[in-house]
mmCIF file of C-alpha atoms in Angstrom:
data_model
loop_
_atom_site.group_PDB
_atom_site.id
_atom_site.type_symbol
_atom_site.label_atom_id
_atom_site.label_comp_id
_atom_site.label_asym_id
_atom_site.label_seq_id
_atom_site.Cartn_x
_atom_site.Cartn_y
_atom_site.Cartn_z
ATOM 1 C CA MET A 1199 69.913 233.886 -124.311
ATOM 2 C CA THR A 1200 66.993 234.303 -121.924
ATOM 3 C CA GLU A 1201 64.162 236.646 -122.861
ATOM 4 C CA ALA A 1202 64.427 238.346 -119.474
ATOM 5 C CA MET A 1203 68.107 239.153 -119.941
ATOM 6 C CA ALA A 1204 67.597 240.532 -123.419
ATOM 7 C CA ALA A 1205 64.572 242.498 -122.243
ATOM 8 C CA ARG A 1206 66.531 244.194 -119.469
ATOM 9 C CA ALA A 1207 69.335 245.101 -121.854
ATOM 10 C CA ALA A 1208 67.024 246.454 -124.556
ATOM 11 C CA SER A 1209 65.029 248.441 -122.019
ATOM 12 C CA ALA A 1210 68.128 250.045 -120.582
ATOM 13 C CA VAL A 1211 69.544 251.143 -123.905
ATOM 14 C CA SER A 1212 66.371 252.283 -125.620
ATOM 15 C CA GLY A 1213 63.976 253.231 -122.861
ATOM 16 C CA VAL A 1214 61.443 250.707 -124.126
ATOM 17 C CA ALA A 1215 59.656 248.754 -121.411
ATOM 18 C CA PRO A 1216 60.558 245.044 -121.279
ATOM 19 C CA ASP A 1217 56.998 244.073 -122.193
ATOM 20 C CA ASP A 1218 57.391 245.964 -125.472
ATOM 21 C CA TRP A 1219 60.731 244.408 -126.385
ATOM 22 C CA ARG A 1220 60.984 242.196 -129.400
ATOM 23 C CA PRO A 1221 64.104 240.406 -130.721
ATOM 24 C CA GLY A 1222 65.727 242.369 -133.511
ATOM 25 C CA SER A 1223 64.338 245.718 -132.344
ATOM 26 C CA LEU A 1224 67.769 247.370 -132.616
ATOM 27 C CA ALA A 1225 67.649 247.716 -136.398
ATOM 28 C CA GLY A 1226 68.302 244.001 -136.805
ATOM 29 C CA ASP A 1227 72.031 244.535 -136.345
ATOM 30 C CA PRO A 1228 73.478 241.672 -134.259
ATOM 31 C CA VAL A 1229 76.533 243.714 -133.325
ATOM 32 C CA LEU A 1230 74.472 246.608 -131.939
ATOM 33 C CA GLN A 1231 72.161 244.154 -130.202
ATOM 34 C CA ALA A 1232 75.094 242.405 -128.564
ATOM 35 C CA LEU A 1233 76.680 245.726 -127.590
ATOM 36 C CA ALA A 1234 73.459 246.933 -125.978
ATOM 37 C CA ASP A 1235 73.043 243.687 -124.048
ATOM 38 C CA ILE A 1236 76.607 243.694 -122.751
ATOM 39 C CA ARG A 1237 76.708 247.355 -121.751
ATOM 40 C CA HIS A 1238 73.610 247.082 -119.639
ATOM 41 C CA LEU A 1239 74.089 243.784 -117.884
ATOM 42 C CA THR A 1240 73.280 243.904 -114.192
ATOM 43 C CA ARG A 1241 76.425 243.729 -112.059
ATOM 44 C CA ALA A 1242 77.061 240.120 -111.123
ATOM 45 C CA ALA A 1243 79.663 237.765 -109.741
ATOM 46 C CA SER A 1244 82.585 237.437 -112.126
ATOM 47 C CA LEU A 1245 81.711 233.939 -113.319
ATOM 48 C CA GLN A 1246 78.068 234.826 -113.858
ATOM 49 C CA LEU A 1247 79.067 237.989 -115.696
ATOM 50 C CA ALA A 1248 81.383 236.000 -117.972
ATOM 51 C CA LEU A 1249 78.595 233.504 -118.637
ATOM 52 C CA ASP A 1250 76.083 236.272 -119.361
ATOM 53 C CA VAL A 1251 78.432 238.087 -121.735
ATOM 54 C CA GLY A 1252 79.451 234.837 -123.394
ATOM 55 C CA GLU A 1253 75.815 233.845 -123.860
ATOM 56 C CA ILE A 1254 75.026 237.154 -125.556
ATOM 57 C CA VAL A 1255 77.907 236.893 -128.017
ATOM 58 C CA PHE A 1256 77.327 233.176 -128.578
ATOM 59 C CA HIS A 1257 73.754 233.813 -129.722
ATOM 60 C CA ARG A 1258 73.934 237.325 -131.180
ATOM 61 C CA ILE A 1259 77.177 236.964 -133.089
ATOM 62 C CA PHE A 1260 77.567 233.224 -133.670
ATOM 63 C CA GLY A 1261 73.897 232.336 -134.036
ATOM 64 C CA GLY A 1262 73.999 229.864 -131.153
ATOM 65 C CA SER A 1263 76.306 227.530 -133.066
ATOM 66 C CA ALA A 1264 79.252 226.002 -131.202
ATOM 67 C CA ALA A 1265 80.595 224.738 -134.531
ATOM 68 C CA ARG A 1266 80.625 228.304 -135.860
ATOM 69 C CA VAL A 1267 82.442 229.483 -132.732
ATOM 70 C CA ARG A 1268 85.124 226.830 -133.214
ATOM 71 C CA ARG A 1269 85.357 227.408 -136.961
ATOM 72 C CA ARG A 1270 85.534 231.205 -136.997
ATOM 73 C CA GLY A 1271 86.727 232.040 -133.504
ATOM 74 C CA PRO A 1272 87.713 235.619 -132.641
ATOM 75 C CA LYS A 1273 88.523 236.296 -136.312
ATOM 76 C CA ASP A 1274 84.797 236.379 -137.134
ATOM 77 C CA ALA A 1275 84.043 239.726 -138.797
ATOM 78 C CA SER A 1276 81.041 240.538 -136.599
ATOM 79 C CA PHE A 1277 82.968 239.613 -133.468
ATOM 80 C CA ARG A 1278 85.754 241.941 -134.549
ATOM 81 C CA ARG A 1279 83.279 244.769 -135.143
ATOM 82 C CA LEU A 1280 81.944 244.293 -131.643
ATOM 83 C CA ALA A 1281 85.445 244.045 -130.146
ATOM 84 C CA LEU A 1282 86.441 247.284 -131.894
ATOM 85 C CA HIS A 1283 83.404 249.262 -130.762
ATOM 86 C CA PRO A 1284 84.534 252.191 -128.558
ATOM 87 C CA GLU A 1285 81.600 251.723 -126.170
ATOM 88 C CA LEU A 1286 82.357 248.089 -125.383
ATOM 89 C CA PRO A 1287 83.124 248.041 -121.615
ATOM 90 C CA MET A 1288 85.784 245.305 -121.785
ATOM 91 C CA SER A 1289 88.791 244.260 -123.794
ATOM 92 C CA ALA A 1290 88.506 242.052 -126.850
ATOM 93 C CA THR A 1291 90.513 239.407 -125.001
ATOM 94 C CA ASN A 1292 88.028 239.275 -122.137
ATOM 95 C CA LEU A 1293 85.149 239.306 -124.603
ATOM 96 C CA TRP A 1294 86.476 236.210 -126.385
ATOM 97 C CA ARG A 1295 87.328 234.531 -123.088
ATOM 98 C CA ALA A 1296 83.689 234.982 -122.021
ATOM 99 C CA VAL A 1297 82.542 233.198 -125.173
ATOM 100 C CA ALA A 1298 84.949 230.348 -124.488
ATOM 101 C CA ILE A 1299 83.755 230.053 -120.876
ATOM 102 C CA TYR A 1300 80.102 230.028 -121.917
ATOM 103 C CA GLU A 1301 80.752 227.382 -124.586
ATOM 104 C CA LEU A 1302 82.589 225.341 -121.955
ATOM 105 C CA SER A 1303 79.614 225.625 -119.592
ATOM 106 C CA LEU A 1304 77.342 224.152 -122.264
ATOM 107 C CA ARG A 1305 79.522 221.055 -122.462
ATOM 108 C CA VAL A 1306 80.329 220.895 -118.742
ATOM 109 C CA PRO A 1307 77.216 222.053 -116.827
ATOM 110 C CA ALA A 1308 78.947 221.608 -113.453
ATOM 111 C CA LEU A 1309 80.921 224.767 -114.194
ATOM 112 C CA SER A 1310 77.889 227.026 -113.875
ATOM 113 C CA ARG A 1311 76.038 224.967 -111.277
ATOM 114 C CA SER A 1312 78.709 224.367 -108.670
ATOM 115 C CA PRO A 1313 79.124 226.891 -105.822
ATOM 116 C CA ARG A 1314 82.752 225.733 -105.532
ATOM 117 C CA LEU A 1315 83.846 226.865 -108.997
ATOM 118 C CA GLY A 1316 84.565 230.360 -110.213
ATOM 119 C CA VAL A 1317 85.721 232.179 -113.313
ATOM 120 C CA SER A 1318 89.394 231.451 -112.527
ATOM 121 C CA HIS A 1319 88.653 227.718 -112.523
ATOM 122 C CA ALA A 1320 87.138 228.084 -115.981
ATOM 123 C CA ARG A 1321 90.122 230.053 -117.280
ATOM 124 C CA ALA A 1322 92.508 227.407 -115.995
ATOM 125 C CA VAL A 1323 91.210 224.762 -118.412
ATOM 126 C CA LEU A 1324 90.644 226.907 -121.500
ATOM 127 C CA GLY A 1325 92.566 225.581 -124.478
ATOM 128 C CA LEU A 1326 92.632 221.977 -123.264
ATOM 129 C CA PRO A 1327 90.935 219.167 -125.211
ATOM 130 C CA PRO A 1328 87.211 218.873 -124.350
ATOM 131 C CA SER A 1329 87.660 215.528 -122.570
ATOM 132 C CA SER A 1330 90.383 216.959 -120.338
ATOM 133 C CA GLN A 1331 88.276 220.007 -119.558
ATOM 134 C CA ALA A 1332 85.329 217.867 -118.480
ATOM 135 C CA THR A 1333 87.500 215.561 -116.360
ATOM 136 C CA LEU A 1334 89.351 218.351 -114.571
ATOM 137 C CA ILE A 1335 86.251 220.460 -113.901
ATOM 138 C CA ALA A 1336 84.464 217.408 -112.488
ATOM 139 C CA ARG A 1337 87.367 216.623 -110.166
ATOM 140 C CA ALA A 1338 87.784 220.250 -109.144
ATOM 141 C CA ASP A 1339 84.122 220.330 -108.205
ATOM 142 C CA ALA A 1340 84.048 216.967 -106.407
ATOM 143 C CA GLU A 1341 87.322 217.508 -104.532
ATOM 144 C CA SER A 1342 86.987 221.277 -103.949
ATOM 145 C CA TRP A 1343 90.242 222.072 -105.743
ATOM 146 C CA THR A 1344 91.745 225.515 -105.448
ATOM 147 C CA VAL A 1345 92.477 227.436 -108.640
ATOM 148 C CA THR A 1346 96.175 226.765 -108.076
ATOM 149 C CA ARG A 1347 95.616 223.011 -107.891
ATOM 150 C CA LEU A 1348 93.472 223.027 -111.009
ATOM 151 C CA SER A 1349 96.016 225.141 -112.875
ATOM 152 C CA GLU A 1350 98.778 222.687 -111.957
ATOM 153 C CA GLU A 1351 96.715 219.743 -113.164
ATOM 154 C CA ALA A 1352 95.875 221.589 -116.374
ATOM 155 C CA ALA A 1353 99.557 222.399 -116.931
ATOM 156 C CA GLN A 1354 100.391 218.712 -116.724
ATOM 157 C CA ARG A 1355 97.775 217.967 -119.380
ATOM 158 C CA ARG A 1356 99.373 220.588 -121.634
ATOM 159 C CA THR A 1357 102.804 218.932 -121.355
ATOM 160 C CA GLY A 1358 103.527 216.332 -124.011
ATOM 161 C CA ARG A 1359 103.803 212.756 -122.775
ATOM 162 C CA GLY A 1360 107.388 211.517 -122.609
ATOM 163 C CA GLY A 1361 110.455 213.110 -124.118
ATOM 164 C CA ARG A 1362 111.078 216.811 -123.998
ATOM 165 C CA PRO A 1363 108.217 218.925 -122.584
ATOM 166 C CA ARG A 1364 106.358 220.998 -125.103
ATOM 167 C CA LYS A 1365 107.354 224.639 -125.265
ATOM 168 C CA ALA A 1366 105.066 227.017 -123.431
ATOM 169 C CA GLU A 1367 102.693 229.003 -125.614
ATOM 170 C CA VAL A 1368 104.524 232.241 -124.810
ATOM 171 C CA GLU A 1369 107.767 230.727 -126.133
ATOM 172 C CA ARG A 1370 106.109 229.643 -129.361
ATOM 173 C CA ALA A 1371 104.487 233.066 -129.687
ATOM 174 C CA LEU A 1372 107.857 234.796 -129.296
ATOM 175 C CA GLU A 1373 109.306 232.583 -132.025
ATOM 176 C CA THR A 1374 106.441 233.630 -134.299
ATOM 177 C CA LEU A 1375 107.102 237.291 -133.483
ATOM 178 C CA ARG A 1376 110.792 236.851 -134.281
ATOM 179 C CA ARG A 1377 109.910 235.450 -137.694
ATOM 180 C CA LEU A 1378 107.479 238.310 -138.250
ATOM 181 C CA SER A 1379 110.065 240.926 -137.299
ATOM 182 C CA ALA A 1380 112.442 239.433 -139.882
ATOM 183 C CA LEU A 1381 110.057 240.240 -142.738
ATOM 184 C CA PRO A 1382 111.035 243.216 -144.933
ATOM 185 C CA ALA A 1383 109.187 246.420 -144.070
ATOM 186 C CA THR A 1384 107.657 246.516 -147.550
ATOM 187 C CA THR A 1385 105.651 243.407 -146.728
ATOM 188 C CA LEU A 1386 103.627 245.131 -144.034
ATOM 189 C CA LEU A 1387 103.751 248.674 -145.382
ATOM 190 C CA ASP A 1388 102.403 248.090 -148.884
ATOM 191 C CA ARG A 1389 100.325 251.274 -149.175
ATOM 192 C CA ASP A 1390 98.663 250.264 -152.426
ATOM 193 C CA ALA A 1391 97.493 246.965 -150.949
ATOM 194 C CA ILE A 1392 96.300 248.704 -147.781
ATOM 195 C CA ALA A 1393 94.335 251.233 -149.825
ATOM 196 C CA ARG A 1394 92.497 248.384 -151.575
ATOM 197 C CA MET A 1395 91.408 246.765 -148.291
ATOM 198 C CA SER A 1396 87.713 246.803 -147.434
ATOM 199 C CA SER A 1397 86.477 248.935 -144.547
ATOM 200 C CA GLU A 1398 85.748 245.788 -142.556
ATOM 201 C CA ASP A 1399 89.274 244.437 -143.103
ATOM 202 C CA VAL A 1400 90.718 247.782 -142.028
ATOM 203 C CA GLU A 1401 88.657 247.697 -138.826
ATOM 204 C CA VAL A 1402 89.725 244.134 -138.106
ATOM 205 C CA GLY A 1403 93.352 245.112 -138.692
ATOM 206 C CA LEU A 1404 93.090 248.063 -136.327
ATOM 207 C CA VAL A 1405 91.603 246.079 -133.471
ATOM 208 C CA THR A 1406 94.139 243.303 -134.015
ATOM 209 C CA LEU A 1407 97.041 245.741 -133.825
ATOM 210 C CA ARG A 1408 95.539 247.474 -130.799
ATOM 211 C CA GLU A 1409 95.207 244.170 -128.945
ATOM 212 C CA LEU A 1410 98.699 243.108 -129.995
ATOM 213 C CA SER A 1411 100.170 246.415 -128.845
ATOM 214 C CA GLU A 1412 98.566 246.048 -125.416
ATOM 215 C CA VAL A 1413 99.738 242.455 -125.008
ATOM 216 C CA LEU A 1414 103.280 243.198 -126.220
ATOM 217 C CA THR A 1415 103.566 246.117 -123.797
ATOM 218 C CA GLN A 1416 102.594 243.851 -120.917
ATOM 219 C CA LEU A 1417 104.913 241.079 -122.135
ATOM 220 C CA ALA A 1418 107.865 243.452 -122.411
ATOM 221 C CA ARG A 1419 107.199 244.690 -118.869
ATOM 222 C CA GLU A 1420 107.157 241.114 -117.541
ATOM 223 C CA LEU A 1421 110.312 240.121 -119.421
ATOM 224 C CA ARG A 1422 112.133 243.181 -118.051
ATOM 225 C CA ARG A 1423 110.972 242.316 -114.545
ATOM 226 C CA VAL A 1424 112.286 238.755 -114.828
ATOM 227 C CA SER A 1425 115.523 239.920 -116.443
ATOM 228 C CA ALA A 1426 116.158 242.380 -113.587
ATOM 229 C CA ARG A 1427 115.867 239.569 -111.032
ATOM 230 C CA ARG A 1428 118.469 237.336 -112.717
#
């Protein structure tokens, strides 16, 4: 993360002039540091904002380690604390997506340098193998692909070669939810086990359920919309 960016964020949250800012001035808490940086980012184009937010979390929370990002992902305890914070001005999903976009930009510099690419181009290739991401972003840049074209090309890469196409992620997720709903209520409502959980695990559980509730509400709305049209 650039010194200038961190200086602006620290100045805005604490009233300290940028010249007086020093890393770790917010009580040495990486979560509070990241929160302060994100809340006070200057308004920017959507891709630049995603890159700025992703850069903050990448360095503050994951210590600048791409391996740690891949190993721990959004389940990282500090990331969950940040995602749960009531003053965070974005959803946990968008927060994690920003990290993924920033990490992608480190491997594929054309993403952040090209005037032809935007945040939707980046989202289109998230989840693909690194080699496919690099190839598609390079072609999208060189050939001025629209987001729709890039999304179609990415969808083809996600389809298994030969035989029956792989199920879409939403179909696999619904199968997982069906298996989860079949579990006895006592599995998830074990009060004694819940009482023994650490405060951090409780917080992680709350933010997970909040995110899941939001996504399931949106999914149910979309399924009802499709059902009504058939």
